[in-house]
Coordinates of C-alpha atoms and ligand atoms in Angstrom, one line a residue:
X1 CA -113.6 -258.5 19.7
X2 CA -113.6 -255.1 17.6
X3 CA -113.8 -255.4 13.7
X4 CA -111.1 -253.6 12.5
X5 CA -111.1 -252.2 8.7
X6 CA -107.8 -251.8 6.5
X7 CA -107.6 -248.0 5.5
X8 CA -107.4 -249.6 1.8
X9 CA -110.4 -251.1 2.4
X10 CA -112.5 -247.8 3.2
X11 CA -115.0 -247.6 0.6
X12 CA -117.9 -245.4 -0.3
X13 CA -120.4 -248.6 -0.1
X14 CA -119.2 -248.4 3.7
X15 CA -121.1 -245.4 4.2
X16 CA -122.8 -244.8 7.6
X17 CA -120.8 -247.8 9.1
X18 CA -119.0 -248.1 12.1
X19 CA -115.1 -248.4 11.4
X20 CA -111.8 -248.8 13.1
X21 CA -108.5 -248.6 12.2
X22 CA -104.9 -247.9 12.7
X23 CA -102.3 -246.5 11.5
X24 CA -99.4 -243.8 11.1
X25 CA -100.3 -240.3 12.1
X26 CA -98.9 -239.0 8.9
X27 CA -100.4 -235.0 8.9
X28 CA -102.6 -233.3 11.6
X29 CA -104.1 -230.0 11.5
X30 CA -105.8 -228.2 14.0
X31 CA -108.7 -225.9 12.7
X32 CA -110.7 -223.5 15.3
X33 CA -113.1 -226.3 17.5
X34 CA -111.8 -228.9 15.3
X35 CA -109.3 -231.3 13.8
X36 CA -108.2 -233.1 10.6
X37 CA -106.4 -236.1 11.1
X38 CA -104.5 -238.2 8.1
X39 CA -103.9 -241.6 9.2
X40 CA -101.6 -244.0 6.9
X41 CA -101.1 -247.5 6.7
X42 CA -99.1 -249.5 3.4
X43 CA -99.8 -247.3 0.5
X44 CA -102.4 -246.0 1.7
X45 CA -104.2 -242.8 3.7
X46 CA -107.8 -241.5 5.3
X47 CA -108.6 -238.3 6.0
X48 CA -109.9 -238.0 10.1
X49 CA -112.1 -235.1 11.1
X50 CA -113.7 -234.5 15.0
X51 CA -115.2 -231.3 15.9
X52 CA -116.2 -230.2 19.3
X53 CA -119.8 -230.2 20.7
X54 CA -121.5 -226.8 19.5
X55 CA -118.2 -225.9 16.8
X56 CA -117.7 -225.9 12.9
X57 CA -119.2 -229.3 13.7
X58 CA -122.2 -228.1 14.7
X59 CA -124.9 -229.9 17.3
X60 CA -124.2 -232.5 19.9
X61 CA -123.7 -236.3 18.9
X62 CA -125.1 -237.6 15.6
X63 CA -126.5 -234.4 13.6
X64 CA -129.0 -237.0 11.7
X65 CA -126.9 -237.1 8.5
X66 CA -124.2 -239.7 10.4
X67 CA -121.4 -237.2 11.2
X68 CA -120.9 -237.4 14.8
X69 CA -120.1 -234.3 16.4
X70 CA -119.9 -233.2 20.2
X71 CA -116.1 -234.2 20.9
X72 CA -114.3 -233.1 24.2
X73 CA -112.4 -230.3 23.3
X74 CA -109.5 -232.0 25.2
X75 CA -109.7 -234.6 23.1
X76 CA -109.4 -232.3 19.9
X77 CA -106.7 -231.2 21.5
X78 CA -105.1 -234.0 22.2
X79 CA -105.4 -235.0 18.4
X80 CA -104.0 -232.1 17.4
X81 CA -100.9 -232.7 19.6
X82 CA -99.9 -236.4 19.2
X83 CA -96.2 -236.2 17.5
X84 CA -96.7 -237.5 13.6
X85 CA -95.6 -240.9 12.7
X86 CA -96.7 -241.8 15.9
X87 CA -98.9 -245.0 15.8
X88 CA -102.7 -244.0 15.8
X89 CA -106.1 -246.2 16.5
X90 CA -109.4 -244.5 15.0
X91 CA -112.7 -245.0 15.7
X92 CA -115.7 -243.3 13.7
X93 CA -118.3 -243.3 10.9
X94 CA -117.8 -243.6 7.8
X95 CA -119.0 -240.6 6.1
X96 CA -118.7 -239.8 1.7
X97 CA -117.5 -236.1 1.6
X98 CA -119.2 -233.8 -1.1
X99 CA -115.7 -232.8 -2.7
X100 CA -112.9 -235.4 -2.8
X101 CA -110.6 -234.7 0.4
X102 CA -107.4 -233.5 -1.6
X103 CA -103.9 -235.2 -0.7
X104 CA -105.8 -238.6 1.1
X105 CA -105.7 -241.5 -1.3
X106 CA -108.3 -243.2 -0.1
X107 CA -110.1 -239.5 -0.9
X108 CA -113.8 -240.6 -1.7
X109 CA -114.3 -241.3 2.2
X110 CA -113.9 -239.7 5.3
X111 CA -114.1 -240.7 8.7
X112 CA -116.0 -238.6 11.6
X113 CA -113.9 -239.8 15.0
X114 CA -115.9 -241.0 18.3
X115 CA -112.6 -242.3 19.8
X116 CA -108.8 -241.5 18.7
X117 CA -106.2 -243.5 20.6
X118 CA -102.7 -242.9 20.3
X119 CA -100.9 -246.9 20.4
X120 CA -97.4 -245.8 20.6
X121 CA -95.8 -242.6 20.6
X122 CA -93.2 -241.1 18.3
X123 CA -90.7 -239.7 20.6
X124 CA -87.8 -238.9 18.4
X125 CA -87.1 -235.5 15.8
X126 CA -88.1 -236.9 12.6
X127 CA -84.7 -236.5 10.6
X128 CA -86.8 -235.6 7.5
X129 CA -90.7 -234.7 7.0
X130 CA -92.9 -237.6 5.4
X131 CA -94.8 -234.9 3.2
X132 CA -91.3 -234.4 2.0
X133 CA -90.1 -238.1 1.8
X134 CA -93.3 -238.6 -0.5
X135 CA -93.2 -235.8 -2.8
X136 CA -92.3 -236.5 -6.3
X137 CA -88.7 -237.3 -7.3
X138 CA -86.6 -234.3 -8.9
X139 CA -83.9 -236.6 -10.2
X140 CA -83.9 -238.9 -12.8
X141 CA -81.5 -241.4 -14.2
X142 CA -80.8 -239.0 -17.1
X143 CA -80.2 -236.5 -14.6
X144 CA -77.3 -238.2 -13.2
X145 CA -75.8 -239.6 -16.2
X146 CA -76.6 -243.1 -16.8
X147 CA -72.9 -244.4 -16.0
X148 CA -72.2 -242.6 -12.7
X149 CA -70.3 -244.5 -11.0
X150 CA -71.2 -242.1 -7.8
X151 CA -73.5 -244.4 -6.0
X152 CA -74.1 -241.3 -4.2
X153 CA -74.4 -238.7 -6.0
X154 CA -78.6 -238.6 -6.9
X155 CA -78.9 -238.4 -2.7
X156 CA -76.6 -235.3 -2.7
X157 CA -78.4 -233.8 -5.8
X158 CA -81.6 -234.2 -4.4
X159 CA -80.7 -232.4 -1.7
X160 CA -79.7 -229.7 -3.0
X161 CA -83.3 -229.4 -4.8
X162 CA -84.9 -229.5 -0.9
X163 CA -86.2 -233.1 -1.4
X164 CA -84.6 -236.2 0.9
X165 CA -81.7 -237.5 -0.3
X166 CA -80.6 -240.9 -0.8
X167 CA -78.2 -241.2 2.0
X168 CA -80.3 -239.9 4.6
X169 CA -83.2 -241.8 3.6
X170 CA -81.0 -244.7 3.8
X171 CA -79.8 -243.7 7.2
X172 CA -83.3 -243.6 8.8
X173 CA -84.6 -246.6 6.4
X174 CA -87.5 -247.4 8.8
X175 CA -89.2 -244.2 8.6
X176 CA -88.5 -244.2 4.7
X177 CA -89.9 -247.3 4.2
X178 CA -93.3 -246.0 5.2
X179 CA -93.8 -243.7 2.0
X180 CA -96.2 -245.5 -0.2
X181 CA -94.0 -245.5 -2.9
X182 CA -91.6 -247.5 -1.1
X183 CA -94.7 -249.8 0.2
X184 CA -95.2 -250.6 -3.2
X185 CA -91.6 -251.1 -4.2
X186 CA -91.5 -254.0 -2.2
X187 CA -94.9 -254.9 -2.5
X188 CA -93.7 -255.5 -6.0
X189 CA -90.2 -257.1 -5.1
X190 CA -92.2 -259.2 -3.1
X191 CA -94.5 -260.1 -6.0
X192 CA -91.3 -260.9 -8.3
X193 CA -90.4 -263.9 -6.6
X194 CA -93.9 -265.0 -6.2
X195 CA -94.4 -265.1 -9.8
X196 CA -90.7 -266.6 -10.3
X197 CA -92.0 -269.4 -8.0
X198 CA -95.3 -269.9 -8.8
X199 CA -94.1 -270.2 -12.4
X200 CA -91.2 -272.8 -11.8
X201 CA -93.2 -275.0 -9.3
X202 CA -95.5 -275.2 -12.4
X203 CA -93.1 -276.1 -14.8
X204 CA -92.0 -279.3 -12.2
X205 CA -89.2 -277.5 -11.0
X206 CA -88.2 -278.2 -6.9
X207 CA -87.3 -275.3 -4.9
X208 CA -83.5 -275.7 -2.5
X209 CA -81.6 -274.2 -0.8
X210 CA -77.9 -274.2 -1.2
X211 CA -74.8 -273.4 1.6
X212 CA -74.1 -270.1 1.8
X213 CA -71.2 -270.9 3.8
X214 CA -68.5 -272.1 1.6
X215 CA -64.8 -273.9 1.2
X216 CA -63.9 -272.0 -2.3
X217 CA -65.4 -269.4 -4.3
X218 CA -68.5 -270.2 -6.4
X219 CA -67.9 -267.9 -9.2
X220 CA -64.1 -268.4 -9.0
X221 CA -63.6 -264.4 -8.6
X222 CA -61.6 -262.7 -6.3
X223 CA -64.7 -260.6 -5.1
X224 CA -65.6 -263.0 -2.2
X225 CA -65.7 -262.4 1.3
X226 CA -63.6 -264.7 3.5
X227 CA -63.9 -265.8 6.4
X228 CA -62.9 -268.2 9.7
X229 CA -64.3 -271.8 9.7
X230 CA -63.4 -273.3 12.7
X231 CA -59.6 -272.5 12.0
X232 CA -60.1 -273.0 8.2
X233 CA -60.5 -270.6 5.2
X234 CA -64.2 -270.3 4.0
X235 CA -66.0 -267.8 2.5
X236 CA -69.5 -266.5 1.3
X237 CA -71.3 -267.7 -1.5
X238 CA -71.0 -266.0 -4.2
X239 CA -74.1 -267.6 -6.2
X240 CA -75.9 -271.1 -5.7
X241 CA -74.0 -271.9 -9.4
X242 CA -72.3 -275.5 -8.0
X243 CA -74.2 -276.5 -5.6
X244 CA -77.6 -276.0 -7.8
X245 CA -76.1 -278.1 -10.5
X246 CA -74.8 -281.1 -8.6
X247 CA -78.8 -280.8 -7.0
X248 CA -79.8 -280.5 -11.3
X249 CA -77.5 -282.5 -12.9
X250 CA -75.5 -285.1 -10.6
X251 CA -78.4 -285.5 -7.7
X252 CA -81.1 -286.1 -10.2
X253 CA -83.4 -283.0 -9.5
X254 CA -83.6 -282.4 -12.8
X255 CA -85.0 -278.8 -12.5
X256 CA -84.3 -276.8 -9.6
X257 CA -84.5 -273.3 -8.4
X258 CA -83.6 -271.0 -5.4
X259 CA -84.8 -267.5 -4.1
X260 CA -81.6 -266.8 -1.7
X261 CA -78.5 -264.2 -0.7
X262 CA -75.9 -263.6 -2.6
X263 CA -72.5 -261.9 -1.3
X264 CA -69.9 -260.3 -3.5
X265 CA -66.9 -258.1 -2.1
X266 CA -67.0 -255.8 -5.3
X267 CA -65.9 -252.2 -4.3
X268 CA -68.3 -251.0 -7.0
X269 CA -69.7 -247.7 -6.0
X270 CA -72.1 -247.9 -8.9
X271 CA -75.9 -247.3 -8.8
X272 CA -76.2 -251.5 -10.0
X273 CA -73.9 -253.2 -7.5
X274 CA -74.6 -254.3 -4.2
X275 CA -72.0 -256.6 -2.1
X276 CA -75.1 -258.6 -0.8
X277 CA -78.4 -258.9 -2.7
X278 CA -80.8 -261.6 -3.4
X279 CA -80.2 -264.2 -6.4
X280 CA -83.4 -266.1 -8.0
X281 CA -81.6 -268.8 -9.5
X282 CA -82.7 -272.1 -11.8
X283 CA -80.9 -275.0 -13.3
X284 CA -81.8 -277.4 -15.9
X285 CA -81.5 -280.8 -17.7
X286 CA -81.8 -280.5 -21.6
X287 CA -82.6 -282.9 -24.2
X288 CA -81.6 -281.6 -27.0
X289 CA -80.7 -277.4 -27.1
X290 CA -80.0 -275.4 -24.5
X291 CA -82.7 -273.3 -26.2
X292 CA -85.4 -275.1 -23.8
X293 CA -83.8 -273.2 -20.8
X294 CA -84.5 -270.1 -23.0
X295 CA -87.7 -270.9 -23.8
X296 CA -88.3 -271.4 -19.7
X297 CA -86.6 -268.0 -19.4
X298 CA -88.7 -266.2 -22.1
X299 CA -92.0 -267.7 -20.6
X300 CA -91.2 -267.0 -17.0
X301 CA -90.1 -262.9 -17.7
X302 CA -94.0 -262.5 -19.5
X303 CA -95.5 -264.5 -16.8
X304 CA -94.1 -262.0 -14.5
X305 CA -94.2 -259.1 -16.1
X306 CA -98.0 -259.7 -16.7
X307 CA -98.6 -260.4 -13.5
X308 CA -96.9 -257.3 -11.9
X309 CA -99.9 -255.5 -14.2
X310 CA -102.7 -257.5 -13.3
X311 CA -101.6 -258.1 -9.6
X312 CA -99.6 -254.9 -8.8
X313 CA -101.9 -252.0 -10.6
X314 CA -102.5 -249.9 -7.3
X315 CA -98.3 -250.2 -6.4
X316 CA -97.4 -249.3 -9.9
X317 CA -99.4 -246.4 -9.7
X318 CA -98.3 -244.9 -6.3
X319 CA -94.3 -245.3 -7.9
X320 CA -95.5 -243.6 -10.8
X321 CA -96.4 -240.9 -9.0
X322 CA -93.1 -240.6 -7.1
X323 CA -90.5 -241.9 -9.9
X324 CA -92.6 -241.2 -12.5
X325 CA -91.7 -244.3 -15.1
X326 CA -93.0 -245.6 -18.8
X327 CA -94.6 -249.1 -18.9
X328 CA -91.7 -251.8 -19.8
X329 CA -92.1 -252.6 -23.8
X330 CA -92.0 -256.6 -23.7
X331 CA -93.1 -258.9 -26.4
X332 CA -95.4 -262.0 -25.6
X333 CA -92.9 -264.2 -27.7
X334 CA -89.2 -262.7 -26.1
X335 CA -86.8 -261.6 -28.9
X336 CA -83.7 -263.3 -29.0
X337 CA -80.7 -262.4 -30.7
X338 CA -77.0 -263.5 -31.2
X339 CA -74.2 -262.0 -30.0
X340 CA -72.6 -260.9 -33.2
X341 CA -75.6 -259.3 -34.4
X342 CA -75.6 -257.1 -30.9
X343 CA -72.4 -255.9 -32.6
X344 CA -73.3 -255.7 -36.0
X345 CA -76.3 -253.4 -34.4
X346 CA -73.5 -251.1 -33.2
X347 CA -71.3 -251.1 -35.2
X348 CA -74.4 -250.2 -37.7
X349 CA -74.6 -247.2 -35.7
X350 CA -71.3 -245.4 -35.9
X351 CA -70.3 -247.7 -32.1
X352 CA -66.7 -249.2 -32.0
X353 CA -67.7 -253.2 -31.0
X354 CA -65.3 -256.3 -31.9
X355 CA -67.5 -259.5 -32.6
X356 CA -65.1 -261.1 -29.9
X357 CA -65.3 -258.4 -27.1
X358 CA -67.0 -257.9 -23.9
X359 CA -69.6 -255.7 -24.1
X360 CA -69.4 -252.2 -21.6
X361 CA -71.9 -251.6 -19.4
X362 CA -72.4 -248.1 -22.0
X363 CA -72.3 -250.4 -24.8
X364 CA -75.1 -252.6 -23.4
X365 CA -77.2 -249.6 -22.9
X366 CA -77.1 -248.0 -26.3
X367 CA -77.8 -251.8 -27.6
X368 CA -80.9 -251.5 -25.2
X369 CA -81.6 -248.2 -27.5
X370 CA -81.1 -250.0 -30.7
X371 CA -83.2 -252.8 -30.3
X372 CA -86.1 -251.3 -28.4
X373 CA -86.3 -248.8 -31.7
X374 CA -85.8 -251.4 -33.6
X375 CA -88.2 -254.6 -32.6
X376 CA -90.1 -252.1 -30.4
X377 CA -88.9 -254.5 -27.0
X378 CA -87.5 -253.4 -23.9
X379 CA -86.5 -256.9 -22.8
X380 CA -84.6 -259.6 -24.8
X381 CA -82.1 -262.6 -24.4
X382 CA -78.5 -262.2 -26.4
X383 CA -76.8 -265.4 -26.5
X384 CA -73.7 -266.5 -27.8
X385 CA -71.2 -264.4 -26.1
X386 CA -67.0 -264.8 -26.9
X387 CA -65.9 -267.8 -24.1
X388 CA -63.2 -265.5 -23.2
X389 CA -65.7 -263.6 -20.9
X390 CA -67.4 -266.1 -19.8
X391 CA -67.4 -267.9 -16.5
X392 CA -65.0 -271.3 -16.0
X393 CA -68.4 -273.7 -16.3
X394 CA -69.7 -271.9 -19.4
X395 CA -70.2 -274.3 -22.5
X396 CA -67.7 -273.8 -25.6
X397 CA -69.7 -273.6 -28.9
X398 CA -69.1 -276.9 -30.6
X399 CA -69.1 -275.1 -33.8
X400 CA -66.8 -272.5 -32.6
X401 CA -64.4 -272.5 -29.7
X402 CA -63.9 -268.9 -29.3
X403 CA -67.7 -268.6 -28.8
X404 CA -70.2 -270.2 -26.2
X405 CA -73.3 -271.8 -25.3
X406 CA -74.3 -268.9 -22.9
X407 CA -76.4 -266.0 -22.6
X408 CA -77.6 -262.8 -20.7
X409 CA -81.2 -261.2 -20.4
X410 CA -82.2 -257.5 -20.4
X411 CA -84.6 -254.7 -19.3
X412 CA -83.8 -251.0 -20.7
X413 CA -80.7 -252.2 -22.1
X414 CA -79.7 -253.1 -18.7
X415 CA -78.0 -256.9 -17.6
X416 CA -80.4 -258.6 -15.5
X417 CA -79.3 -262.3 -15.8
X418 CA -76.4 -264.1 -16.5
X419 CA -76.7 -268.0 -17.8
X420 CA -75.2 -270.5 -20.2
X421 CA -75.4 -274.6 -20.6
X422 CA -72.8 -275.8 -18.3
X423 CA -69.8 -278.1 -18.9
X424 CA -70.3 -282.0 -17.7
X425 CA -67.4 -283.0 -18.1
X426 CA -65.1 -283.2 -16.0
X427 CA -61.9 -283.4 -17.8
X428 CA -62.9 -280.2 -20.0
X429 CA -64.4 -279.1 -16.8
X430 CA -60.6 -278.5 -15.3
X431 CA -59.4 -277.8 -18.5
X432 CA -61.5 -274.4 -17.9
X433 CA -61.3 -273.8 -14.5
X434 CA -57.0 -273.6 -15.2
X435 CA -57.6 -271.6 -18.3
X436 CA -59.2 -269.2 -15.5
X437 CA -56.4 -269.6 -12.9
X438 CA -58.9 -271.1 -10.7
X439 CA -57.1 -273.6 -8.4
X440 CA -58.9 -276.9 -8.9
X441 CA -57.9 -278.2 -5.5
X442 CA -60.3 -275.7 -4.3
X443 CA -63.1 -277.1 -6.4
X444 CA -62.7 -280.5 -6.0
X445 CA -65.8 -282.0 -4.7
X446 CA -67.9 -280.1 -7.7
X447 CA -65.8 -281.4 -10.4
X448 CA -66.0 -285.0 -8.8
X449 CA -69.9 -284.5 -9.5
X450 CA -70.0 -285.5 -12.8
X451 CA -67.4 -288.4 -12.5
X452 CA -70.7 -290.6 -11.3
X453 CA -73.0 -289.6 -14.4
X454 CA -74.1 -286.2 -15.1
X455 CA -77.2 -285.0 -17.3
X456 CA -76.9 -282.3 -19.5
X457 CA -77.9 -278.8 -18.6
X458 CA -78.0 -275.2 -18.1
X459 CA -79.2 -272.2 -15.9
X460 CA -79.6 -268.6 -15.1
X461 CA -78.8 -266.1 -12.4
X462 CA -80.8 -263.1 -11.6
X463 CA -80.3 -260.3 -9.6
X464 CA -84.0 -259.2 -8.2
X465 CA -83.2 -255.7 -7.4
X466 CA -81.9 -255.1 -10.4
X467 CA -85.4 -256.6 -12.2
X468 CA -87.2 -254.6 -10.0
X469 CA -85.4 -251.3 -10.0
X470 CA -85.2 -251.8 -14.0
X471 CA -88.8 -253.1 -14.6
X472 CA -89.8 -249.5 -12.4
X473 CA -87.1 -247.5 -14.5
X474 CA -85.7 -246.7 -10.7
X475 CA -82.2 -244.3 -11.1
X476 CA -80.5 -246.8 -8.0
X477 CA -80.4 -249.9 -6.9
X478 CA -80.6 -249.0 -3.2
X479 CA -84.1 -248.3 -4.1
X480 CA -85.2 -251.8 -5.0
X481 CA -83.0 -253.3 -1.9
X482 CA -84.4 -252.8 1.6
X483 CA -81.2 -252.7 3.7
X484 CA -78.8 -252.1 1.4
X485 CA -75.0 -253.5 1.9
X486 CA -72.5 -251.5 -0.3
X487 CA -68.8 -251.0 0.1
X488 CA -69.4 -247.8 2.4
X489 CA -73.1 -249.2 3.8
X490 CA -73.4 -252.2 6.4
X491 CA -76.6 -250.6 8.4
X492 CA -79.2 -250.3 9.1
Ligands
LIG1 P1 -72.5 -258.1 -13.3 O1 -71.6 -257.6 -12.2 O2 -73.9 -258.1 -13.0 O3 -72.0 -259.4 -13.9 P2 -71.1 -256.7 -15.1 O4 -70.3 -257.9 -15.3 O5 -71.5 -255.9 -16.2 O6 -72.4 -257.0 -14.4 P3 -69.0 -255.5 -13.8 O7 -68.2 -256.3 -14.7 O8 -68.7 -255.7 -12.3 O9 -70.5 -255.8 -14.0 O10 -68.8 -254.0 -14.1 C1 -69.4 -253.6 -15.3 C2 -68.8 -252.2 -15.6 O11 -69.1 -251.3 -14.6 C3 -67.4 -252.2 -15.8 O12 -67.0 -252.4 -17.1 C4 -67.0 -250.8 -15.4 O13 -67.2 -249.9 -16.5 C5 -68.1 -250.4 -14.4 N1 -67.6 -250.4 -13.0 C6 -67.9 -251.3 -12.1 N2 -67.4 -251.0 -10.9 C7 -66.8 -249.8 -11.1 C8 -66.1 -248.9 -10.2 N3 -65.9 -249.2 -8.9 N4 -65.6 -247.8 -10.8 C9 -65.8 -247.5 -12.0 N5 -66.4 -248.3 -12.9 C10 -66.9 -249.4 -12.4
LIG2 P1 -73.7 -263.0 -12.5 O1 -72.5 -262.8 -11.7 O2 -73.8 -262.3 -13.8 O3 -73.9 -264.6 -12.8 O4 -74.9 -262.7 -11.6 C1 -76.3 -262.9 -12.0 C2 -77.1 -261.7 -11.9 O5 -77.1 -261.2 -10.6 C3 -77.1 -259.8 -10.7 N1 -75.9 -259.2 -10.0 C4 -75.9 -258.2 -9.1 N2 -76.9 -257.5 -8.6 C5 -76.6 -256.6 -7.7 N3 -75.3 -256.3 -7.3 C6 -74.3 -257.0 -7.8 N4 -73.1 -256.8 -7.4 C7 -74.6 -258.0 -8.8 N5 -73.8 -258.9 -9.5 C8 -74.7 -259.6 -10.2 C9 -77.3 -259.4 -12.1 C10 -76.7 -260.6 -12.8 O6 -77.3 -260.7 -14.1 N6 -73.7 -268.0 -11.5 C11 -74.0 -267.0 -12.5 C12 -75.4 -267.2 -13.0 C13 -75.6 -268.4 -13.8 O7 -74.9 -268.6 -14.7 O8 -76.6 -269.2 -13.5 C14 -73.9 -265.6 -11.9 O9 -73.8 -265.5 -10.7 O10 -78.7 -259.3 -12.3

């Protein structure tokens, strides 16, 4: 069978060699006898040139310095006239061109066609050009004002500036996909929850999977989405939080985590809510402190973030180009601060912030500005947050009931998990869930859990495309999620 070579690959040490490969038409250009061909695959692209016998090219067949020349002119012309994005096979030699072939990444190499096959087709309009759908973003989160709560509104302002908006990119996702940048963007996602894994499985933790199909709501919210269950009420889970503590806690798993979907019915038409998106979740026992589940947390953020530089340097790169972002500031040993010094913080700086309040989303992000000038850290854990905003299964603080054993973790000054030592017992357990209005009924089976012996614990929730789109400074979520489900978006 034929070798075939990725077009990342191609390399200068390749000289003089034979090569094949495939991949996106992305840009043709016809040029007197001959043709320039730029073939794409993942992030990358290779310039294709073919000339015809006695043109620009020169002589017939190999000239003796490895370009082959003498193509059929029909051939050049059918290069020329294959639709773009249509799916392309090359086959050439691999030729070093004096001057670096401008717009190709992989720009050092070129290759001089024998054979160009067209695989498939493209036989629809393109509803935007790729040349476009890769140019360099015009809007930027400050652009849009960092609170808009106009999912929308960066896709409509791009537009107006002549680059693809948001919505029509999301419309024809497949064909967006393609741009490197967005390659890379889930090359990286992808990368996220190989590090969270690799991580956890090394720290002894066991990886489940919980129902997704549930009797009551997980999160005891009224954003779930209902549903028929054989003639009884069910919905969708709302996060892996009760079953992945009875695996923790009550099955004797100890340490558990899960990579899975998450569905809430928020009607938030913000640029950080989706109504599905993909939880990485962890749960567990403590001995002594529910600071060991921040240490975990601390250690597993560095391990990833150091691995997105030494794995992902190629992806960053190409997003750089397009969304143009600053390297996330991160300590090797994560800060970690209190709740009421988050407000003392602000209130230090002329912010109105009660000690026993939530914080707003705007609040969270000029706290974000505080402590990265400050301690020079884009990422740190708060903990200690007012048990008045916390969920039903959140921990008081023995030493003071109108605070609890809970915490969140942030990038840019941004919420990217949620966590807190969990009750265990059960009677305090109820005590909560009524304090919350929660029907207990509904939760039954969960709060039986930890009649049989429970160990202590505690946990986190987070939301990968909001690590993702934070860690790359991205202005929207629907960026960092592949099919995105909003309130107005159930396809593609
Ligand atoms: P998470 O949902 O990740 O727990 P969160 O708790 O900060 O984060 P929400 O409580 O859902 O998120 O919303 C946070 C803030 O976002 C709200 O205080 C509100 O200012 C704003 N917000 C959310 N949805 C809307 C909306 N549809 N319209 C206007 N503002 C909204
Ligand atoms: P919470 O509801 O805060 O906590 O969710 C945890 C994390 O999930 C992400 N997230 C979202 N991402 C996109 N769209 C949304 N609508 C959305 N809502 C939340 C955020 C958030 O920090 N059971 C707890 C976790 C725990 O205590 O273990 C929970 O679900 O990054």
């Amino acid at each position: 069978s034929r070798t075939w070579t990725k077009i990342g690959d191609l390399c200068k040490d390749m000289e003089g060699r034979e090569v094949l490969v495939r991949g996106f038409l992305h840009a043709s250009r016809g040029v007197g006898r001959g043709s320039f061909v730029v073939v794409r695959s993942s992030l990358y692209t290779v310039q294709c040139v073919a000339f015809e016998s006695g043109g620009d090219g020169g002589g017939m067949s190999d000239g003796g310095d490895g370009k082959a020349r003498g193509i059929p002119p029909a051939m050049i012309k059918f290069m020329t006239a294959v639709p773009s994005e249509s799916v392309v096979d090359v086959c050439g030699t691999l030729t070093v061109p004096e001057k670096a072939v401008e717009g190709a990444t992989q720009s050092d190499v070129e290759i001089q066609v024998t054979k160009f096959h067209c695989v498939h087709k493209a036989t629809a309009a393109m509803p935007f050009q790729m040349e476009d759908a890769c140019r360099p973003d015009l809007v930027r989160e400050t652009d849009v004002g960092a609170y808009d709560h106009d999912a929308n509104r960066s896709g409509s302002a791009a537009e107006a500036g002549g680059r693809v908006g948001q919505e029509t990119r999301l419309d024809h996702r497949w064909i967006d996909l393609r741009t490197p940048a967005n390659q890379s963007i889930f090359r990286i996602q992808s990368t996220v929850c190989a590090l969270f894994r690799e991580y956890l499985l090394d720290q002894d933790f066991v990886e489940i999977h919980t129902p997704k199909l549930l009797s009551g709501a997980s999160e005891g919210g009224a954003d779930v989405f209902t549903l028929d269950y054989f003639g009884r009420p069910a919905c969708l889970s709302m996060s892996p939080q009760l079953h992945k503590q009875m695996a923790a806690a009550c099955g004797g798993f100890e340490r558990v985590f899960e990579i899975g979907p998450v569905f809430r019915a928020e009607n938030s038409n913000t640029r950080r809510h989706l109504c599905e998106f993909t939880g990485l979740d962890l749960e567990m026992a403590i001995n002594e402190h529910y600071d060991e589940v921040l240490d975990v947390l601390g250690d597993l953020f560095v391990h990833i973030f150091d691995g997105l530089k030494s794995r992902c340097g190629r992806e960053l790169q190409r997003i750089k180009e397009q969304h143009g972002f600053d390297d996330l500031l991160y300590l090797k040993k994560t800060l970690k601060i209190d709740f009421a010094t988050g407000c003392r913080l602000l209130r230090e700086a002329g912010v109105d912030q009660g000690d026993y309040d939530d914080l707003s989303t705007e609040n969270e992000k000029k706290l974000g500005d505080i402590v990265k000038e400050k301690y020079g850290t884009e990422f740190y854990i708060m903990d200690k947050y007012p048990l008045s905003v916390r969920p039903f299964y959140t921990m008081p603080d023995p030493n003071n009931p109108k605070l609890s054993n809970s915490y969140d973790v942030f990038i840019r000054g941004q919420e990217i998990l949620s966590g807190a030592q969990r009750v265990h017992e059960p009677k305090l357990l109820e005590e909560r869930a009524r304090a919350w209005g929660i029907d207990v009924e509904t939760i039954a089976s969960y709060v039986d859990s930890f009649r049989n012996g429970a160990l202590p614990h505690g946990g986190g929730g987070i939301g990968l495309e909001r690590v993702v789109m934070l860690y790359l400074g991205l202005p929207n979520i629907r960026k960092s999620s592949m099919f995105p489900r909003d309130p107005r978006r159930i396809s593609p």
